[in-house]
Structure formats: structure tokens, C-alpha cells
Tab-separated table of C-alpha atoms in Angstrom:
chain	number	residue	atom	x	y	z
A	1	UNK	CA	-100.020	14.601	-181.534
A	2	UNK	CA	-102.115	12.169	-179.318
A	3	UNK	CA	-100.240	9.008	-180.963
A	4	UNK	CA	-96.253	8.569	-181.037
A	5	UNK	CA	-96.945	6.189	-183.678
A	6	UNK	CA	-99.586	6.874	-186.155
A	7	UNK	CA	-100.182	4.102	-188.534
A	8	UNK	CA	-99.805	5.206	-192.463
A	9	UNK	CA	-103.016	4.485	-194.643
A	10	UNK	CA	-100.695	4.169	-197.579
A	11	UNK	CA	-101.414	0.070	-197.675
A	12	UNK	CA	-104.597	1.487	-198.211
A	13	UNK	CA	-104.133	2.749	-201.639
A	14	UNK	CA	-105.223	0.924	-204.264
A	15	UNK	CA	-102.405	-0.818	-206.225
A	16	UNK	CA	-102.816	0.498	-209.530
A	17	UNK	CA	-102.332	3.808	-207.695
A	18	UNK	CA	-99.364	2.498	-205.643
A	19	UNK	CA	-97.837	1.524	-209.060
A	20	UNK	CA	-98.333	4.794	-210.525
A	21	UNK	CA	-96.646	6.412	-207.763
A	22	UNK	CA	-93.990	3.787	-207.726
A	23	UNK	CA	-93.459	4.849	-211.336
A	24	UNK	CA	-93.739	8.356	-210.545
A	25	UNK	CA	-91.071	7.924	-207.785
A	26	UNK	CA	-88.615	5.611	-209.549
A	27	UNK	CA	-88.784	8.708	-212.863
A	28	UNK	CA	-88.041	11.259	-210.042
A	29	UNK	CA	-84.973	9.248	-209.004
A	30	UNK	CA	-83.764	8.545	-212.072
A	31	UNK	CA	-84.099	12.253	-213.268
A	32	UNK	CA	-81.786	13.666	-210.742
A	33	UNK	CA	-78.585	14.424	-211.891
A	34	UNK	CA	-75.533	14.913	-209.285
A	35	UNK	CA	-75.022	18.349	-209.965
A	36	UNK	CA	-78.261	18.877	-209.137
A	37	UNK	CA	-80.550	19.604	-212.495
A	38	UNK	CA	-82.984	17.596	-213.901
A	39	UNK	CA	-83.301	15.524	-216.921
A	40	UNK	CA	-86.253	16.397	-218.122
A	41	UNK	CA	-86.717	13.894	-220.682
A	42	UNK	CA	-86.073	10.853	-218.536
A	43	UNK	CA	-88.994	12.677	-215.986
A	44	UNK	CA	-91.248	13.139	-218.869
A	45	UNK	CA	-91.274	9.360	-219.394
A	46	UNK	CA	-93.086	8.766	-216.027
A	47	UNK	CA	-94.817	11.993	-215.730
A	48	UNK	CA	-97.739	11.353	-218.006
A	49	UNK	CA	-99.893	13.701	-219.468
A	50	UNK	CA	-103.680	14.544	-219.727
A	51	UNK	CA	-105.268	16.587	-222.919
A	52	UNK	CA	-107.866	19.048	-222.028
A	53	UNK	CA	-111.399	18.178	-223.215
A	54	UNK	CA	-114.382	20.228	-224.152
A	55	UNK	CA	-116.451	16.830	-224.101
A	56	UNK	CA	-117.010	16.452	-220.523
A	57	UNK	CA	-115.351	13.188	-218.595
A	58	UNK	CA	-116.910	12.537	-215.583
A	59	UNK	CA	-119.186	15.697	-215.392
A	60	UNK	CA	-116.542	18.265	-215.928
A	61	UNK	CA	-114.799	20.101	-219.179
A	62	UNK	CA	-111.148	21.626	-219.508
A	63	UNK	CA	-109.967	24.005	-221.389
A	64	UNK	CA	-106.195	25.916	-221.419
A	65	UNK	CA	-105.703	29.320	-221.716
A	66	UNK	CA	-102.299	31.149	-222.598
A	67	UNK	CA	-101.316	33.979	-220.430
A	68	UNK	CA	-97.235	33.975	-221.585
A	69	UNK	CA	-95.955	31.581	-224.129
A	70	UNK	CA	-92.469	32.763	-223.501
A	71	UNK	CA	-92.351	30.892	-219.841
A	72	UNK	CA	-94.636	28.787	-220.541
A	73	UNK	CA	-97.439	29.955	-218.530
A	74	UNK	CA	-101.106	28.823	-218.652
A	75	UNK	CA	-103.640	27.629	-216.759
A	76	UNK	CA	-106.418	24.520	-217.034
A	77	UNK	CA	-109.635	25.514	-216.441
A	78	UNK	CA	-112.262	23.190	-215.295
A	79	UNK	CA	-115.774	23.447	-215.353
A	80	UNK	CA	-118.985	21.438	-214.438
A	81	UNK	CA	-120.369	20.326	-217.515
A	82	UNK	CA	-124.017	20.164	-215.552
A	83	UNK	CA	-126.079	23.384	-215.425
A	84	UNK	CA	-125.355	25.173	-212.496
A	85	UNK	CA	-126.125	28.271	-211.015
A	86	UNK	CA	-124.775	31.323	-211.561
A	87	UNK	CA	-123.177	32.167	-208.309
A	88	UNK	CA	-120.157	29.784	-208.489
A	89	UNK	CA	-116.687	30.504	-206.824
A	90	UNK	CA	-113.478	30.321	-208.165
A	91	UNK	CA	-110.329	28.210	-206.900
A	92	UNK	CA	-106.748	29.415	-208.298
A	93	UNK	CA	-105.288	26.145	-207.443
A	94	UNK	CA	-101.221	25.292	-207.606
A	95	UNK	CA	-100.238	21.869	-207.705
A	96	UNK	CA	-97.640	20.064	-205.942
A	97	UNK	CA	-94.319	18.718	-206.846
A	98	UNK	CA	-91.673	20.380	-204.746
A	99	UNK	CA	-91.609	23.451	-207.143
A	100	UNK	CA	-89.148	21.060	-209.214
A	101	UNK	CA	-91.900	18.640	-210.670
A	102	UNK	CA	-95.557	18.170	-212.116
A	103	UNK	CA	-97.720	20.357	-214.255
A	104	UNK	CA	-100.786	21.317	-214.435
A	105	UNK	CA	-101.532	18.721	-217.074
A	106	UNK	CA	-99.610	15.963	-214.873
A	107	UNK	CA	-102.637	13.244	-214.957
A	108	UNK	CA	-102.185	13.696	-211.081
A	109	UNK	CA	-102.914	17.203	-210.984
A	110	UNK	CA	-105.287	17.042	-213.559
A	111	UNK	CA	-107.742	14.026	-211.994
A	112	UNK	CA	-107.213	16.020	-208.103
A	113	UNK	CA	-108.395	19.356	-209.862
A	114	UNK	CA	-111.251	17.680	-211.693
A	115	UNK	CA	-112.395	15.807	-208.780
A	116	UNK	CA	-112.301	19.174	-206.809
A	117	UNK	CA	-114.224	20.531	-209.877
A	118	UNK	CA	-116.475	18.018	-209.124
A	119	UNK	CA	-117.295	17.648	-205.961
A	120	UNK	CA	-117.314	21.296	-204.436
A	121	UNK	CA	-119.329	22.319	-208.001
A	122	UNK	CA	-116.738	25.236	-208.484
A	123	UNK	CA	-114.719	26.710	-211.432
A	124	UNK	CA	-110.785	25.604	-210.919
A	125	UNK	CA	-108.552	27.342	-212.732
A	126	UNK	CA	-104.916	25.152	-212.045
A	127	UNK	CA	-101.758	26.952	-213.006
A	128	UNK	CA	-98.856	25.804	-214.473
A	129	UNK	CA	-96.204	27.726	-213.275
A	130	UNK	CA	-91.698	27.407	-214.005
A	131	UNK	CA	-90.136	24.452	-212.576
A	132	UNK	CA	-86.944	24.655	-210.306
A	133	UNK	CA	-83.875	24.557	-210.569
A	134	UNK	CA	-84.002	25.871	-214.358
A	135	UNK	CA	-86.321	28.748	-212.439
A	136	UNK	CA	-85.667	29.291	-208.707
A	137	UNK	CA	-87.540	31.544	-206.568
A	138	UNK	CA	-88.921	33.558	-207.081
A	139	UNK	CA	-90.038	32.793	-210.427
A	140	UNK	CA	-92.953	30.464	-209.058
A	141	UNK	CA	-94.639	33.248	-207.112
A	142	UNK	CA	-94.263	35.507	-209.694
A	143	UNK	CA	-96.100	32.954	-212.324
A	144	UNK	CA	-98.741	32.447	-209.491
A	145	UNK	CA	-98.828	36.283	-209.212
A	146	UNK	CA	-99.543	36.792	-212.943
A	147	UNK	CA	-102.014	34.684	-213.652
A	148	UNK	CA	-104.240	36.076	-210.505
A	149	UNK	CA	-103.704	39.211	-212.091
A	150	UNK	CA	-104.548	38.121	-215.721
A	151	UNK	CA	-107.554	36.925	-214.272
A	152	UNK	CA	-108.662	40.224	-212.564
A	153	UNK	CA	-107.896	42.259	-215.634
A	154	UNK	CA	-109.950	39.748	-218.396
A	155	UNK	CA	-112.499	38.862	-215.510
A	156	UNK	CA	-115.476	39.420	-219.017
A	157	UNK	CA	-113.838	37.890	-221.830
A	158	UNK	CA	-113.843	34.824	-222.911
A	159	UNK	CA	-111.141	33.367	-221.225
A	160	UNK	CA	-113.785	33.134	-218.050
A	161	UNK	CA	-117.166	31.517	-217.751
A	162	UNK	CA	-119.697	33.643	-217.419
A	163	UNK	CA	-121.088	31.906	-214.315
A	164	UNK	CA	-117.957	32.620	-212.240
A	165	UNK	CA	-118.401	35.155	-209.112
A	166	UNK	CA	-115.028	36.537	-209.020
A	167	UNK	CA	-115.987	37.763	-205.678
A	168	UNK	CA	-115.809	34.277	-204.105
A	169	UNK	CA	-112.121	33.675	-204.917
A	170	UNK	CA	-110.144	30.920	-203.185
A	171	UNK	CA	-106.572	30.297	-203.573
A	172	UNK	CA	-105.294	26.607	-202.682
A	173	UNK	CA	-102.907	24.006	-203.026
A	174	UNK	CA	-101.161	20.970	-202.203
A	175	UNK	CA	-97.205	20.646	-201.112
A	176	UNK	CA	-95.226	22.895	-202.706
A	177	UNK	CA	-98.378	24.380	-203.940
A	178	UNK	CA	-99.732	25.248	-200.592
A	179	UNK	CA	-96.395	26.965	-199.830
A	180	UNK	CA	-97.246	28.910	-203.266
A	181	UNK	CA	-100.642	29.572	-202.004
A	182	UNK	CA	-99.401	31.459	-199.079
A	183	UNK	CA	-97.283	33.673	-200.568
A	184	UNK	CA	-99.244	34.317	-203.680
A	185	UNK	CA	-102.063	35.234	-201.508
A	186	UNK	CA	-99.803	37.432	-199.510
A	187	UNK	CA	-98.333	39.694	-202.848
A	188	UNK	CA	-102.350	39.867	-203.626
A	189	UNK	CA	-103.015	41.777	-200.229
A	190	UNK	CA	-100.376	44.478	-201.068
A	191	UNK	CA	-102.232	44.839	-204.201
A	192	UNK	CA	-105.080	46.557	-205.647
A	193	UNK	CA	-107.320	43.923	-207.187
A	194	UNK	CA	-110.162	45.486	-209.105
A	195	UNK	CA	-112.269	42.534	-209.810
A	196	UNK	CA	-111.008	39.588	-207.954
A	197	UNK	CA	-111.864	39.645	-204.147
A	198	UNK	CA	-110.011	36.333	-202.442
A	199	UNK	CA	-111.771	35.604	-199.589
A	200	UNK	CA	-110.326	32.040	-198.844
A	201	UNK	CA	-106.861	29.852	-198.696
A	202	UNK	CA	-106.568	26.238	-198.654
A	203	UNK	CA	-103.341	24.942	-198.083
A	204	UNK	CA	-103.458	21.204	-198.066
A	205	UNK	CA	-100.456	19.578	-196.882
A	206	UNK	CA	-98.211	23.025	-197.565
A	207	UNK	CA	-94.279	22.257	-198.103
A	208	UNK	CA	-92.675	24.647	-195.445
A	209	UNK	CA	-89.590	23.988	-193.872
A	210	UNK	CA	-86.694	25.391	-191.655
A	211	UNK	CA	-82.911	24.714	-190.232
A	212	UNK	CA	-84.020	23.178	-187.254
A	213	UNK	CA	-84.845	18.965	-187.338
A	214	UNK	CA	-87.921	18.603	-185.928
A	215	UNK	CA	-89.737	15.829	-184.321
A	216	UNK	CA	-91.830	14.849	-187.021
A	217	UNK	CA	-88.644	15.163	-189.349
A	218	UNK	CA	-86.850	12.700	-187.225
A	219	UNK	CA	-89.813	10.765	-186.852
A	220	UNK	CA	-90.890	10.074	-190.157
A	221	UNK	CA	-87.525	10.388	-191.906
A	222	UNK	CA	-88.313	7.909	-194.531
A	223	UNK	CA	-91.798	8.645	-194.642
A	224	UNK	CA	-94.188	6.962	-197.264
A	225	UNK	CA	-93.762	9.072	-200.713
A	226	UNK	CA	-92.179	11.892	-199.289
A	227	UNK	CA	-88.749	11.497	-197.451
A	228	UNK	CA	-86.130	14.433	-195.154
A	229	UNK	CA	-83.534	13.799	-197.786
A	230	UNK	CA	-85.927	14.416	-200.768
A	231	UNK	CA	-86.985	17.305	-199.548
A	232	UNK	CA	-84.030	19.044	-198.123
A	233	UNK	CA	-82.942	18.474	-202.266
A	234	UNK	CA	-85.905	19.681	-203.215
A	235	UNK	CA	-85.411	23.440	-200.765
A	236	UNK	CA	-81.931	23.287	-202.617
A	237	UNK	CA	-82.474	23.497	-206.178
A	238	UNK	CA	-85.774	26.155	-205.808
A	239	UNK	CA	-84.310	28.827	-202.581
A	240	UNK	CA	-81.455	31.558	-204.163
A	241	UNK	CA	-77.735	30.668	-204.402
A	242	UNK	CA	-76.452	30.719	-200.911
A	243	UNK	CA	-79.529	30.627	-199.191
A	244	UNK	CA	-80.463	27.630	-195.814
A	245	UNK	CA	-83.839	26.508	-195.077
A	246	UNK	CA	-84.846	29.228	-192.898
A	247	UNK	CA	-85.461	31.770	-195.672
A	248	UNK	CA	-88.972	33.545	-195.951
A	249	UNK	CA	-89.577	31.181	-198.388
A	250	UNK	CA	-89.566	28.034	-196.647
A	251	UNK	CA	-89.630	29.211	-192.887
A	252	UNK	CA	-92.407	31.746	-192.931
A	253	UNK	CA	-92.462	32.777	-189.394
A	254	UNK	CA	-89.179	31.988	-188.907
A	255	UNK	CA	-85.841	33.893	-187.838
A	256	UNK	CA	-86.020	35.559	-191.310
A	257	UNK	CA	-89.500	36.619	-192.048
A	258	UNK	CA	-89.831	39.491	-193.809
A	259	UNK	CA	-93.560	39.407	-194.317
A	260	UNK	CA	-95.531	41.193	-191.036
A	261	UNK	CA	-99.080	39.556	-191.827
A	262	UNK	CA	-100.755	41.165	-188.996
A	263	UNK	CA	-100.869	43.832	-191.496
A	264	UNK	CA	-102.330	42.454	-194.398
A	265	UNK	CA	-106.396	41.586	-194.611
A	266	UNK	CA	-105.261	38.228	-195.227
A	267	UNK	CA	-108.092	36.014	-195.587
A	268	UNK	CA	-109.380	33.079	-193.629
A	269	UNK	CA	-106.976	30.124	-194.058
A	270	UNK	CA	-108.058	26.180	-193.791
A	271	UNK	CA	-105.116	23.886	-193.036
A	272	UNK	CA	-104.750	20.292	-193.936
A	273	UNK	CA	-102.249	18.394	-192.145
A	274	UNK	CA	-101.187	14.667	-191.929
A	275	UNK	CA	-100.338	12.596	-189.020
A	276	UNK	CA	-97.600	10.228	-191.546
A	277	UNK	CA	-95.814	13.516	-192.976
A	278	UNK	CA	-92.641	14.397	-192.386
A	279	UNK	CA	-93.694	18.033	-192.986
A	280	UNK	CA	-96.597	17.937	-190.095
A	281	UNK	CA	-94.927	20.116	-187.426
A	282	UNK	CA	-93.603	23.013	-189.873
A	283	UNK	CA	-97.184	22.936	-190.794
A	284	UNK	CA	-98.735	23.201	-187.460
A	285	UNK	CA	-96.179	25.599	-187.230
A	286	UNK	CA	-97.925	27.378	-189.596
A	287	UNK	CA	-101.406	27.432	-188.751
A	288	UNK	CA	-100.342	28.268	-184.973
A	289	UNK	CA	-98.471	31.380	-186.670
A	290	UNK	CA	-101.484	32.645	-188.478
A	291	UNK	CA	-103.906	31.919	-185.162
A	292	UNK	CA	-100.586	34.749	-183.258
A	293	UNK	CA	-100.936	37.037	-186.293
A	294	UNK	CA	-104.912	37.457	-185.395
A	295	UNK	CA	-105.944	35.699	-188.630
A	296	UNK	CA	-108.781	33.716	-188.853
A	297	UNK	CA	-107.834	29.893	-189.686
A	298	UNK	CA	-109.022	26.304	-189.234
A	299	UNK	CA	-106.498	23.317	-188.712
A	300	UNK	CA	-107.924	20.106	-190.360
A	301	UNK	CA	-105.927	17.146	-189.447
A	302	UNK	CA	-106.068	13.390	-190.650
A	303	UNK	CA	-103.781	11.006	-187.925
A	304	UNK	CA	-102.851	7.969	-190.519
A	305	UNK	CA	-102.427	10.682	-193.753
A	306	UNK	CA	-99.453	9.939	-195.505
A	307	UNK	CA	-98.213	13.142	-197.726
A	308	UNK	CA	-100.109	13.431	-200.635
A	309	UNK	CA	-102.985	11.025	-199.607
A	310	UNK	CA	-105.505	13.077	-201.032
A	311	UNK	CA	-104.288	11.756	-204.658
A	312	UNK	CA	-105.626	8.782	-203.788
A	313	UNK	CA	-109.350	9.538	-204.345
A	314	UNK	CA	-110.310	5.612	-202.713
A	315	UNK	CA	-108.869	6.510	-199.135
A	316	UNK	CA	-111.269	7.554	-196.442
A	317	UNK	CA	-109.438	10.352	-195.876
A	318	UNK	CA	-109.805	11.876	-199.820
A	319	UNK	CA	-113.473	11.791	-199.684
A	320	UNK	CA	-113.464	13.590	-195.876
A	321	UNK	CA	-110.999	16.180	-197.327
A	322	UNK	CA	-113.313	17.330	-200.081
A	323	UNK	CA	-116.591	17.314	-197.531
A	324	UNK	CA	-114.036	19.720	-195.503
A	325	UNK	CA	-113.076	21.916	-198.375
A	326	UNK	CA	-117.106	22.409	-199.612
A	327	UNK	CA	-117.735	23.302	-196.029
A	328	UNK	CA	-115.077	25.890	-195.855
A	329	UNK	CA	-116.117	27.382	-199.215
A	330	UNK	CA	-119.470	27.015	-198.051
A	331	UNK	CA	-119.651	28.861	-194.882
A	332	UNK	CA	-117.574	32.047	-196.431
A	333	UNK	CA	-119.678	32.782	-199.489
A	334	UNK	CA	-122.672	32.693	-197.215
């Protein structure tokens, strides 16, 4: 990086948004229990919910759909309520939370994805997927898997708008969902998708990891929103029984990969990184291993970005991001 000490923008959040993820923070602490599950009543207390809504709140509609009741898997749709054309992509979009927390009616996730909705004037269809440690991996992927396919084999019913070019498919998301991203996107170029073509990835901040401390670990140990100790927890309670950092999982080029995606038409790949997260290098790490594996992919970086900073649609930063993300879209359904 070309500053030792990058200043956070986190004073720069507004406070009502600072007390929501003080709230948000103090629920997460309080939910952990010291054999490592979660309370999920205490959590549900701070994690707050939003109801989908066919009358449109600032210029977009939502809608859930049921793909399997049993795990409780669904997704939010969200769709301009303006007349558009009828050429508009699709994002598959997984939200953060460390695989442990969030959903994809989390008021959070629900006012990024509708702000995405908004802004890039695309159809977002945000999954909620099983939450470690009561599902470890690789129950996420699998979720994220599913509903990709659900979506290529109902691509004209209902459960789609008709507007949607399921050609122009992204998949993207933020912290743990960026990590989800990547592997969801690699289990769709082994398979044989008969509608959906995915022609994008947007990993925003993605939650990789390894053994090895690294600088920006050391650096930014207690790190606005996001600390080392949180998420070496977090790697606990979601990788297998008897498994360390450096499994495919979390370390994706690392001394364990399994997946050889020199193989794979793996599609182009934008990368948002933060100068004020912890998780910076693993992610550098990770755009740098796509760029050796011959795969096309774009490194956007923000010097004073705290993790998560995008949630905070009043920063600078939030309103570059999006300009960033259009762009990429942009330029590949050309």
C-alpha cells in the first residue's frame, strides 16, 4: 500500500448509522455463547428485519420467492419500479455476515441490495442462505448453488420478471458473501447451465483468510467493525471439524487448493478492497491469484475504507463503489 497508515473514514458515518452498527455489534457479542453457538434469539433482537413490498419505496419493489422451505431457503427479489427496458441483467447477490449472521431480509442487506437495485437499474435477486455453526460448510455453497440453479430451470415462470436477460448474469457479494461468490461461481463453471450465462463476479470486500498473520492482520488487528479475533471465530464455527484456516474454503490459492481455475471459463472478476480492513492483503491475495490463473479481473481499491463501508450509503466511498459496479456491468453486456 502507498500509506503505512491509512486513516479510517468510519468518523465519517453518520451517527444514526454508527448507532445501528453499535447495536448490531453489541447483539453479535452478546449472542456468542462459549461453546461456540449462537443464541439466536438474543441476535434477533438487534438484527432487525425488513418486509418485502410490492408498493415501491424509493423506486424499487421486493418480492420473496420459496425455493426450499425445509432449510429455509429463498431469495428477495428486487426490481425497479420505473419502466425500464427490456434488456436488464441480473445480480445473484450473497450478503455478508461471516456465514454466521444476517439475512437476506437483515434491513442492512435489504437497503445495500435495493440501493444496488437502484442505482445500476438491474434485477437483484439476494439469497438467504443457512447460517453457521448450526450449518457449516458446505451448506452455504450448496444454498448459493441451488438457487442459481432454480433460477436457470424456472428462467419463464413467474418467479422471474419478464424483463430479465438471463444472459447478463452477475454473481456478487460482500464479506463472507464475496467468499460465497467465488466459489458459487466456481461449482457453476463445472456445470451445464441451460439458461443462465454468468458473465461477471463482484466480490466486494470478500472474507478470505489463511494460517499465516499477515501485515494487514497485524496492522489493523482491532480494526473498525471488523476485528482478527472476530474473525478467526467466525472461520471456526463455519470450516469442518478439525479443519485450520488454510482450507480451500478460506485460503483459495493457498497450500490446500483443490480448485485448478485455469481450467474453468471463469468469468471476469471486479475486486473491491479497503485500505482500513484487516482482510485487505488475503484479498489482494486474491485478485493477484486470479491475474496468475490468466483470468480477466479488475482490483478496485478505496485507501481510508473501513470493512463494510459500503453500508454506509453517505460515505464518498459508497457512492464511488456503485459508479464502479455500473461500469463493470456496463462494459461486459456491451
Amino acid at each position: 500500500m502507498s500509506s503505512n497508515n491509512p486513516i479510517s473514514n468510519f468518523q465519517d458515518v453518520p451517527w444514526k448509522q454508527r448507532f445501528y452498527r453499535s447495536m448490531l455489534g453489541y447483539g453479535i457479542h452478546f449472542s456468542r455463547r462459549s461453546d461456540g453457538t449462537i443464541n439466536r434469539f438474543i441476535m434477533n433482537l438487534f438484527d432487525l428485519k425488513a418486509q418485502p413490498s410490492k408498493q415501491p419505496i424509493d423506486g424499487v419493489i421486493t418480492s420473496d420467492t420459496v425455493v426450499d422451505a425445509t432449510r429455509n431457503l429463498y431469495f428477495r427479489l428486487f426490481l425497479p419500479s420505473l419502466e425500464q427496458n427490456t434488456n436488464m441483467p441480473l445480480i445473484v447477490y450473497f450478503h455478508g455476515g461471516g456465514f454466521a449472521y444476517m439475512s437476506a431480509n437483515s434491513i442492512a442487506c435489504d437497503e445495500l441490495c435495493r440501493n444496488l437495485c437502484k442505482k445500476i437499474g438491474a434485477v437483484i435477486i439476494s439469497v438467504n442462505y443457512r447460517l453457521s455453526p448450526e450449518h457449516k460448510y458446505p451448506s452455504q455453497y450448496d444454498d448459493g448453488f441451488d438457487v442459481l440453479k432454480f433460477i436457470d430451470e424456472n428462467a419463464n415462470t413467474k418467479n422471474l420478471p419478464s424483463n430479465v436477460n438471463l444472459k447478463q448474469c452477475f454473481i456478487a457479494g460482500d464479506s463472507a458473501g464475496g467468499n460465497l461468490a467465488h466459489h458459487v461461481t466456481v461449482k457453476a463453471c463445472e456445470y451445464r447451465l441451460r439458461n443462465v450465462k454468468l458473465i461477471g463476479l463482484i466480490a466486494i470486500q470478500p472474507f478470505f483468510g489463511g494460517e499465516e498473520r499477515t501485515e494487514s492482520e497485524n496492522r489493523l488487528v482491532d480494526a473498525p467493525v471488523l476485528s482478527v479475533k472476530g474473525t478467526d471465530w467466525l472461520w471456526k464455527t463455519f470450516l469442518p471439524e478439525g479443519s485450520d484456516r488454510d482450507h480451500p474454503a478460506c485460503n483459495v490459492f493457498g497450500p490446500k487448493s483443490v480448485d485448478d481455475i485455469r481450467r474453468l471459463k471463469f468469468p471476469a472478476t471486479m475486486v473491491v478492497v479497503g485500505g482500513v480492513d484487516p482482510l485487505y492483503d488475503w484479498q489482494i491475495r486474491y485478485y493477484e491469484g486470479l491475474k496468475k490463473c490468466g483470468k480477466e479481473a479488475y482490483l478496485i481499491e478505496y485507501p481510508n475504507a473501513f470493512h463494510s463501508f459500503y453500508g454506509a450509503p453517505e460515505l464518498k466511498e459508497s457512492g464511488l463503489l456503485m459508479e464502479e459496479v455500473k461500469d463493470f456491468i456496463g462494459k461486459l453486456i456491451k
